[in-house]
mmCIF file of C-alpha atoms in Angstrom:
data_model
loop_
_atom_site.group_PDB
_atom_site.id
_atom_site.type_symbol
_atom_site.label_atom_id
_atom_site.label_comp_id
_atom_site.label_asym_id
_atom_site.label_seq_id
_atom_site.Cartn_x
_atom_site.Cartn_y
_atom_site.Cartn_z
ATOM 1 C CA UNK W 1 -29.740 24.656 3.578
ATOM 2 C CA UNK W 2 -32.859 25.306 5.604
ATOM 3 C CA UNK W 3 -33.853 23.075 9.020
ATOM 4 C CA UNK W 4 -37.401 23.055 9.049
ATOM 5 C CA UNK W 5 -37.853 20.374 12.210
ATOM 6 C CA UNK W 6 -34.443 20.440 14.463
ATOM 7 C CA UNK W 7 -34.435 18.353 17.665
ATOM 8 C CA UNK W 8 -31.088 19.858 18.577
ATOM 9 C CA UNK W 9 -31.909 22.571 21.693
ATOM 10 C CA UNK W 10 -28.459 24.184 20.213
ATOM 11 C CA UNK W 11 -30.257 25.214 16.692
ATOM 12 C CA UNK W 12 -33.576 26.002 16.649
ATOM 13 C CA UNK W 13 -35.878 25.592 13.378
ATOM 14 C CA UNK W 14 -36.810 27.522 11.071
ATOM 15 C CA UNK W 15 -33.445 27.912 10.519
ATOM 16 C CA UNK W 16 -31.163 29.103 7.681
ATOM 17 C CA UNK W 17 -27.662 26.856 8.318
ATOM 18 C CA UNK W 18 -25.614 28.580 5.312
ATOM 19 C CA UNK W 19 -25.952 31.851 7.482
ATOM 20 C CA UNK W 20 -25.171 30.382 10.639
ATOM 21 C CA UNK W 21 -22.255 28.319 9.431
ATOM 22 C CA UNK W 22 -20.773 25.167 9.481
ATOM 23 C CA UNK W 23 -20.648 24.349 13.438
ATOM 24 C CA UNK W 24 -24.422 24.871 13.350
ATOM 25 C CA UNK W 25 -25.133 21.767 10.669
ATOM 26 C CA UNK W 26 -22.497 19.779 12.702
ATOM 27 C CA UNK W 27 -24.564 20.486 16.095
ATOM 28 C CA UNK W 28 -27.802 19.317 13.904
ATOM 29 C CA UNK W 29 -26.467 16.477 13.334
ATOM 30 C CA UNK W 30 -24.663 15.393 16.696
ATOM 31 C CA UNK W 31 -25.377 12.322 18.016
ATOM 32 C CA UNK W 32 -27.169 12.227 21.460
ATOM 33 C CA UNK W 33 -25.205 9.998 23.564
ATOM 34 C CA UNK W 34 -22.287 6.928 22.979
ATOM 35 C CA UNK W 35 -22.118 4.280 21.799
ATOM 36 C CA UNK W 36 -24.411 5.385 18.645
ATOM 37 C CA UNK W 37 -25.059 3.311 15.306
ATOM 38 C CA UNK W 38 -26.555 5.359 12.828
ATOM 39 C CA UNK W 39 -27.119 4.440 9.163
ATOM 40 C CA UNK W 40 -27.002 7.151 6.408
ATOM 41 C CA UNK W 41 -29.149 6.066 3.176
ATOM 42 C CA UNK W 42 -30.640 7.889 -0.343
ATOM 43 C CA UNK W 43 -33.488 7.189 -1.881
ATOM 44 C CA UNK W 44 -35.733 8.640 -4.991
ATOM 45 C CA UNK W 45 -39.303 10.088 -4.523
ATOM 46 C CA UNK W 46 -40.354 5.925 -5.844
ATOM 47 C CA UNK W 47 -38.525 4.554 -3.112
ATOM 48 C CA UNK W 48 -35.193 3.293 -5.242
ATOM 49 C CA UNK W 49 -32.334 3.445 -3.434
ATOM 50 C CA UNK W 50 -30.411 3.239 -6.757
ATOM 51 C CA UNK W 51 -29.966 5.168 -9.883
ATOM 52 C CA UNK W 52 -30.795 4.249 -13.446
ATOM 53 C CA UNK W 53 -26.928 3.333 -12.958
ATOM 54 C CA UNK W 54 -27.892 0.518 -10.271
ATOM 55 C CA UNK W 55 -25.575 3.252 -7.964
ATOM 56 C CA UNK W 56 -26.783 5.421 -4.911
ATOM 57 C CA UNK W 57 -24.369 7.882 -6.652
ATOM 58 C CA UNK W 58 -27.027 7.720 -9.466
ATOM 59 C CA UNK W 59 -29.646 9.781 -7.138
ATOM 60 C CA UNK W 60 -26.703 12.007 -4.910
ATOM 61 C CA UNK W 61 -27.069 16.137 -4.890
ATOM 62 C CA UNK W 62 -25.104 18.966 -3.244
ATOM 63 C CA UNK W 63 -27.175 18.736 0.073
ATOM 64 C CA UNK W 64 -26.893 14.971 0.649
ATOM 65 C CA UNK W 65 -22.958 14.814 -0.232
ATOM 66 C CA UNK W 66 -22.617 18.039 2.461
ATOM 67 C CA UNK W 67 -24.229 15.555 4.730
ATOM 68 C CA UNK W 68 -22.876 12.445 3.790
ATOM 69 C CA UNK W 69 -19.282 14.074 4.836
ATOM 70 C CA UNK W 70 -20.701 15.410 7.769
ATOM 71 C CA UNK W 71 -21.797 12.162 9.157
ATOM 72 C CA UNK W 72 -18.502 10.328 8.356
ATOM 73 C CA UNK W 73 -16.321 13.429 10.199
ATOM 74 C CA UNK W 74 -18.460 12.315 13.718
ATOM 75 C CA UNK W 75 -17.654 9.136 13.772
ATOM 76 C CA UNK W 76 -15.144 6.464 14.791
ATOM 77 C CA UNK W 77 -15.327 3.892 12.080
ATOM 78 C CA UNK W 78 -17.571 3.611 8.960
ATOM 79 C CA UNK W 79 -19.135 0.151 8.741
ATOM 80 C CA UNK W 80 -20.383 -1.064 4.590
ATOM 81 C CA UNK W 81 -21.540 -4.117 3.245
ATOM 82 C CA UNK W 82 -18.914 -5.933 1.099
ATOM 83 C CA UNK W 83 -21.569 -6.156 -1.828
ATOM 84 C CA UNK W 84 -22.192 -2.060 -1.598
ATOM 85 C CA UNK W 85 -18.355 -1.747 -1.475
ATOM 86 C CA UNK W 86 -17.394 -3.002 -4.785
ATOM 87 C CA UNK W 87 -20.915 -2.024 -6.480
ATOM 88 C CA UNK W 88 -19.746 2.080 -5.249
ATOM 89 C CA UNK W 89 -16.243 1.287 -5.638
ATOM 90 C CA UNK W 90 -14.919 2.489 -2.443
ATOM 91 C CA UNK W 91 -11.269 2.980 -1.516
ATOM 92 C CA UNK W 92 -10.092 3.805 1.739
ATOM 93 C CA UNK W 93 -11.978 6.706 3.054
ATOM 94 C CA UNK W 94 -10.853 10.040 4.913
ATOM 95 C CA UNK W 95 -12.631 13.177 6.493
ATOM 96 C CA UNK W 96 -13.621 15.714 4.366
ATOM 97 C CA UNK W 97 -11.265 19.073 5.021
ATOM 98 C CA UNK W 98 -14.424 21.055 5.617
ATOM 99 C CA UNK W 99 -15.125 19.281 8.981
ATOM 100 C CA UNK W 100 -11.880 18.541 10.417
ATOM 101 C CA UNK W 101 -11.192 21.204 12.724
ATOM 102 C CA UNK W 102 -15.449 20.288 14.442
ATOM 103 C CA UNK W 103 -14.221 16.672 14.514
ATOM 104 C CA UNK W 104 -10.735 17.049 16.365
ATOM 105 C CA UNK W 105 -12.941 19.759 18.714
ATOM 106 C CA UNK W 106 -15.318 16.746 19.357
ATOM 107 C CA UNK W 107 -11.837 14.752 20.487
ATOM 108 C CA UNK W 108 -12.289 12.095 17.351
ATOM 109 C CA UNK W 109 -8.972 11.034 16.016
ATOM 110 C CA UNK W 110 -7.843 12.314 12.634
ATOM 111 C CA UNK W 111 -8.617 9.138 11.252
ATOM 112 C CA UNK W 112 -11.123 7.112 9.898
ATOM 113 C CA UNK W 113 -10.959 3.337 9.727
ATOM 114 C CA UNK W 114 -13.456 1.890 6.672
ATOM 115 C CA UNK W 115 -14.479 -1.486 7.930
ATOM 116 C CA UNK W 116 -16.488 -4.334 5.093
ATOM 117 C CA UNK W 117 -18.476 -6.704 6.181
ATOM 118 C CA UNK W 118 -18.518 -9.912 4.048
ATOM 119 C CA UNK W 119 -19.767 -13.239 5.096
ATOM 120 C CA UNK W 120 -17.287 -14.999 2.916
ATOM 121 C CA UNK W 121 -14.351 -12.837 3.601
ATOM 122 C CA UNK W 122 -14.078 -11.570 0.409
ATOM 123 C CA UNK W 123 -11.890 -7.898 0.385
ATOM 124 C CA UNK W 124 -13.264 -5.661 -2.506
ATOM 125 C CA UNK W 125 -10.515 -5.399 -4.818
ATOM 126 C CA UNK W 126 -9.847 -1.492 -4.926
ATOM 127 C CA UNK W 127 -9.404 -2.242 -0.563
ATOM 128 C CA UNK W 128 -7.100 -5.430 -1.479
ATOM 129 C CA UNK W 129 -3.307 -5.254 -0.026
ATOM 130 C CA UNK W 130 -4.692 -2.251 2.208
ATOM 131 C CA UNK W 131 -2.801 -3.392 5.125
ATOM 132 C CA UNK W 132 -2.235 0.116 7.167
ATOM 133 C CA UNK W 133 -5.354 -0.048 9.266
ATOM 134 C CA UNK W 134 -7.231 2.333 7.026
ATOM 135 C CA UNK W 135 -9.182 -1.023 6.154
ATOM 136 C CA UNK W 136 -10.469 -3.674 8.059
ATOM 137 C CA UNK W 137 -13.015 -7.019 7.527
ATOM 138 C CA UNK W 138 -15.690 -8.172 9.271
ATOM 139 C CA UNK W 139 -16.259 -12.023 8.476
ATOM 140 C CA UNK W 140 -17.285 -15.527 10.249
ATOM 141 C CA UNK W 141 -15.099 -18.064 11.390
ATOM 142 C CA UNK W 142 -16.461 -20.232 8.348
ATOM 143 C CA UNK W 143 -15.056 -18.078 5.696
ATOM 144 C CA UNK W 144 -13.709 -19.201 2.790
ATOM 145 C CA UNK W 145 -11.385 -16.099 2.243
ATOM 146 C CA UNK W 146 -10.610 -15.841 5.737
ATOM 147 C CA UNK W 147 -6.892 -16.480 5.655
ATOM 148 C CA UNK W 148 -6.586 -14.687 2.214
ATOM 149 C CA UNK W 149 -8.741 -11.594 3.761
ATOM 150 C CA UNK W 150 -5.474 -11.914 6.992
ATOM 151 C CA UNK W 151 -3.028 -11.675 4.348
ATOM 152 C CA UNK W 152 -4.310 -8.722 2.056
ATOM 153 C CA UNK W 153 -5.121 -6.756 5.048
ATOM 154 C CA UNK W 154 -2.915 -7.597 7.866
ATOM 155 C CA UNK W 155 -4.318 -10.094 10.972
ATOM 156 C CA UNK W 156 -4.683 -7.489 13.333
ATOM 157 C CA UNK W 157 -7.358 -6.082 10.915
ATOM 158 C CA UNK W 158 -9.835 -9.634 10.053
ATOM 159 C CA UNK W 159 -12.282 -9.295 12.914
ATOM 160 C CA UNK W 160 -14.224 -13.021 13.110
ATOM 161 C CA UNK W 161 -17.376 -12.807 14.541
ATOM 162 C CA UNK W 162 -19.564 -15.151 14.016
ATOM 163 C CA UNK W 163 -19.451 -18.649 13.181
ATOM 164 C CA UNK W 164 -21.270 -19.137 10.243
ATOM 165 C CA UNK W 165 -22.500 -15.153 8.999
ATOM 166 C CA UNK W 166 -21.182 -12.071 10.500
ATOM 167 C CA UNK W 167 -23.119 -11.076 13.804
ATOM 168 C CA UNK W 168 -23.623 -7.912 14.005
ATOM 169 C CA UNK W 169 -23.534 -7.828 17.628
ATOM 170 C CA UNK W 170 -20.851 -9.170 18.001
ATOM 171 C CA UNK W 171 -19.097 -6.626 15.515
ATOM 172 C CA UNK W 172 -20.182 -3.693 17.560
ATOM 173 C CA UNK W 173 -18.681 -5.043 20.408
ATOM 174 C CA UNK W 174 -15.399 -5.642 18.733
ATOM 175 C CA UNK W 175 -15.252 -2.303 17.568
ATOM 176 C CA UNK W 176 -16.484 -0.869 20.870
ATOM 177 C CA UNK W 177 -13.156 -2.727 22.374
ATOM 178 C CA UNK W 178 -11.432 -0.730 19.766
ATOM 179 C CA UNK W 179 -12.363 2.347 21.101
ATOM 180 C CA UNK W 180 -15.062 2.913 18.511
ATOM 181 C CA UNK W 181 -18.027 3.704 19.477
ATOM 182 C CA UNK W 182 -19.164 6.162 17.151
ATOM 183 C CA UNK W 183 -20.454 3.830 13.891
ATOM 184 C CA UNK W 184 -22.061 4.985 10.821
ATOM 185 C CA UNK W 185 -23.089 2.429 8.024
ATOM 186 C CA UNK W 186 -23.687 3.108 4.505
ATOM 187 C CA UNK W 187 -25.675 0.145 3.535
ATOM 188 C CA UNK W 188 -26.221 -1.794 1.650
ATOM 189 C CA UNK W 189 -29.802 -2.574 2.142
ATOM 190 C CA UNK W 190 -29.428 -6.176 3.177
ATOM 191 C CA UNK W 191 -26.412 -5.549 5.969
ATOM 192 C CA UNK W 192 -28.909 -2.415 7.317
ATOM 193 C CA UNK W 193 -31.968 -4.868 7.452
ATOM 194 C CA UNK W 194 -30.114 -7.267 9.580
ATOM 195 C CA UNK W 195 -29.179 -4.136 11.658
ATOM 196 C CA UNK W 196 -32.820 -2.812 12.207
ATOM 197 C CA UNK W 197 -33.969 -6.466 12.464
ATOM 198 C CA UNK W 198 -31.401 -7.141 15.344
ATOM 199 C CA UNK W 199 -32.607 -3.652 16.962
ATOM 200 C CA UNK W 200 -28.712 -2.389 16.659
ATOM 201 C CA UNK W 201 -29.848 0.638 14.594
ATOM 202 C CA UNK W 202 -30.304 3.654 16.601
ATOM 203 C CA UNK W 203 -30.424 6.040 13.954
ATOM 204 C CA UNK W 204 -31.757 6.098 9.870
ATOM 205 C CA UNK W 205 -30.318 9.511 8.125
ATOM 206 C CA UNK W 206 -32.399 9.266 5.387
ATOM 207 C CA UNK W 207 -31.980 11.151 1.919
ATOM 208 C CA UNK W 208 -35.035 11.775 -0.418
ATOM 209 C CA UNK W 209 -33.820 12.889 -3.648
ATOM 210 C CA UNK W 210 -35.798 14.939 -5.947
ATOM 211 C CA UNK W 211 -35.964 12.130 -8.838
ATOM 212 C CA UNK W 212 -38.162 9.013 -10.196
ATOM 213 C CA UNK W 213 -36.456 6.146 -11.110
ATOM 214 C CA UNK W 214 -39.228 3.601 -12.040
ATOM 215 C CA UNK W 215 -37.715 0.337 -13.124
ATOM 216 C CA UNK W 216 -36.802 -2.614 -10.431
ATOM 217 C CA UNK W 217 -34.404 -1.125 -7.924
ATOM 218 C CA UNK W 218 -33.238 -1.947 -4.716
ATOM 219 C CA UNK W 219 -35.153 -0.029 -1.284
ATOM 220 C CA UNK W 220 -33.838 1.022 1.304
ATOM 221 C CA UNK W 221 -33.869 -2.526 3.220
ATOM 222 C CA UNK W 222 -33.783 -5.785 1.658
ATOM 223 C CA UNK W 223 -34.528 -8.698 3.601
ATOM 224 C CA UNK W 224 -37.053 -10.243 5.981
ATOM 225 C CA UNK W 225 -40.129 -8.006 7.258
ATOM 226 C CA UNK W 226 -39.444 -5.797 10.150
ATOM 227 C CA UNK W 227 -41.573 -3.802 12.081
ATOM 228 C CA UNK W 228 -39.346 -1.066 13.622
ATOM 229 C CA UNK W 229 -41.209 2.491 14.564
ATOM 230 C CA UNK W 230 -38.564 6.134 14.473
ATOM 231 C CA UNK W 231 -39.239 9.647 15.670
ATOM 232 C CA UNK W 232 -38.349 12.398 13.409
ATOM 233 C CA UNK W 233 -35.508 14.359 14.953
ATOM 234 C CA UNK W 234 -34.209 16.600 12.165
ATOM 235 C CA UNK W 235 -35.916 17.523 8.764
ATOM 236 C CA UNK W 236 -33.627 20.039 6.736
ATOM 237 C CA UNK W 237 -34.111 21.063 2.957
ATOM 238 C CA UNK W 238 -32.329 22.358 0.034
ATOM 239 C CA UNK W 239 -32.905 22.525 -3.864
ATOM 240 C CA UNK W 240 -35.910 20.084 -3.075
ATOM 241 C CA UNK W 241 -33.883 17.132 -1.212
ATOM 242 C CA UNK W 242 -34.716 16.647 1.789
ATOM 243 C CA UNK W 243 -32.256 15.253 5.086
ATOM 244 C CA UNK W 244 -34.053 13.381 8.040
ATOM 245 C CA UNK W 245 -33.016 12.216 11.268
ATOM 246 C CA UNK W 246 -34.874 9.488 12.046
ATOM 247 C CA UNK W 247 -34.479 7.873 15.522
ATOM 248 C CA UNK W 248 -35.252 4.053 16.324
ATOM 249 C CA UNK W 249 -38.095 4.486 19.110
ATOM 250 C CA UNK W 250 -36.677 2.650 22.426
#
């Protein structure tokens, strides 16, 4: 993996990361100050951020996987729409082995919590009856599936925020009282549009795979119009992908 554009003063571009190792990619990549929401979304050379499949995993390579377990091992808590969640067919996530030993030298805990967001407080059903932490919800105080969301998952892991939709505010701040202040989200499109569009987002990893899709596909947000401007922090390259770091401009 090359880094053509690196913002990090610890690596400096051109670089070649396979020769300098792991530790280098993971200093890349490190976020510049807590708390941090970053985002981490694919997308084809037409601007799909779907395969032929009508999954992200439809457009994946080698370079954005490397990344996309990178991103999860520096942070607290990994925030999804419920939508994206059974569409991918998540189950409860964990770090990667590869990055465990740069995570517990950053002082993050071992695990890592897989939080849906879901307006009607619907769980996903491969995250159903997951009641050891490893899986929380996000839903409003409105939601039909509220108390069946507290009994699937355990109380202590339903937050309510919001009244009538989730509020993504007031989600951060919940998970900031957890400790959690690290947050990555992997979409979908619509729950990162109400991100951006509710300035939350301070960071848009952004994938662009090597492929054409064509057809009617999803992009990267889905929702009302937003005018949000980012800095390029990071470019990096192998095989043709390409891995940005985009930051929100403050």
């Amino acid at each position: 993996m090359r880094l053509l554009v690196s913002g990090s003063p610890a690596v400096a571009a051109p670089a070649d990361l396979d020769a300098l190792g792991d530790a280098a990619l993971y200093a890349v990549y490190a976020p510049p100050r807590v708390p941090w929401l970053r985002a981490n979304m694919v997308c084809s050379l037409d601007g799909s951020a779907t395969g032929a499949d009508g999954r992200s995993g439809g457009i994946n390579t080698d370079a954005d996987h490397v990344v996309f377990e990178l991103l999860r091992a520096q942070s607290h808590a990994v925030v999804v729409g419920a939508g994206t969640l059974r569409d991918e067919g998540y189950s409860p996530i964990s770090v990667d082995d590869r990055w465990r030993g740069l995570r517990q030298g950053d002082g993050l805990p071992p695990s890592l919590p897989l939080v849906a967001v879901s307006n009607r407080g619907q769980v996903p059903p491969r995250l159903d009856g997951v009641d050891d932490g490893s899986v929380l919800l996000a839903t409003a105080a409105s939601a039909p599936g509220l108390e069946k969301a507290r009994s699937s998952l355990g109380e202590q892991h339903v937050i309510v925020c919001g009244d009538e939709r989730v509020d993504p505010s007031q989600l951060v701040e919940a998970l900031a009282r957890r400790g959690w202040t690290r947050l990555l989200t992997e979409g979908g499109p619509s729950w990162l549009s109400t991100l951006v569009g509710q300035g939350l987002l301070d960071e848009l990893c952004l994938t662009l795979a090597p492929t054409l899709v064509g057809g009617d596909h999803p992009r990267t947000l889905s929702g009302p119009e937003v005018a949000v401007d980012l800095d390029l922090h990071a470019l990096l390259e192998q095989d043709g992908t390409l891995l940005g770091r985009w930051l929100t401009r403050r």
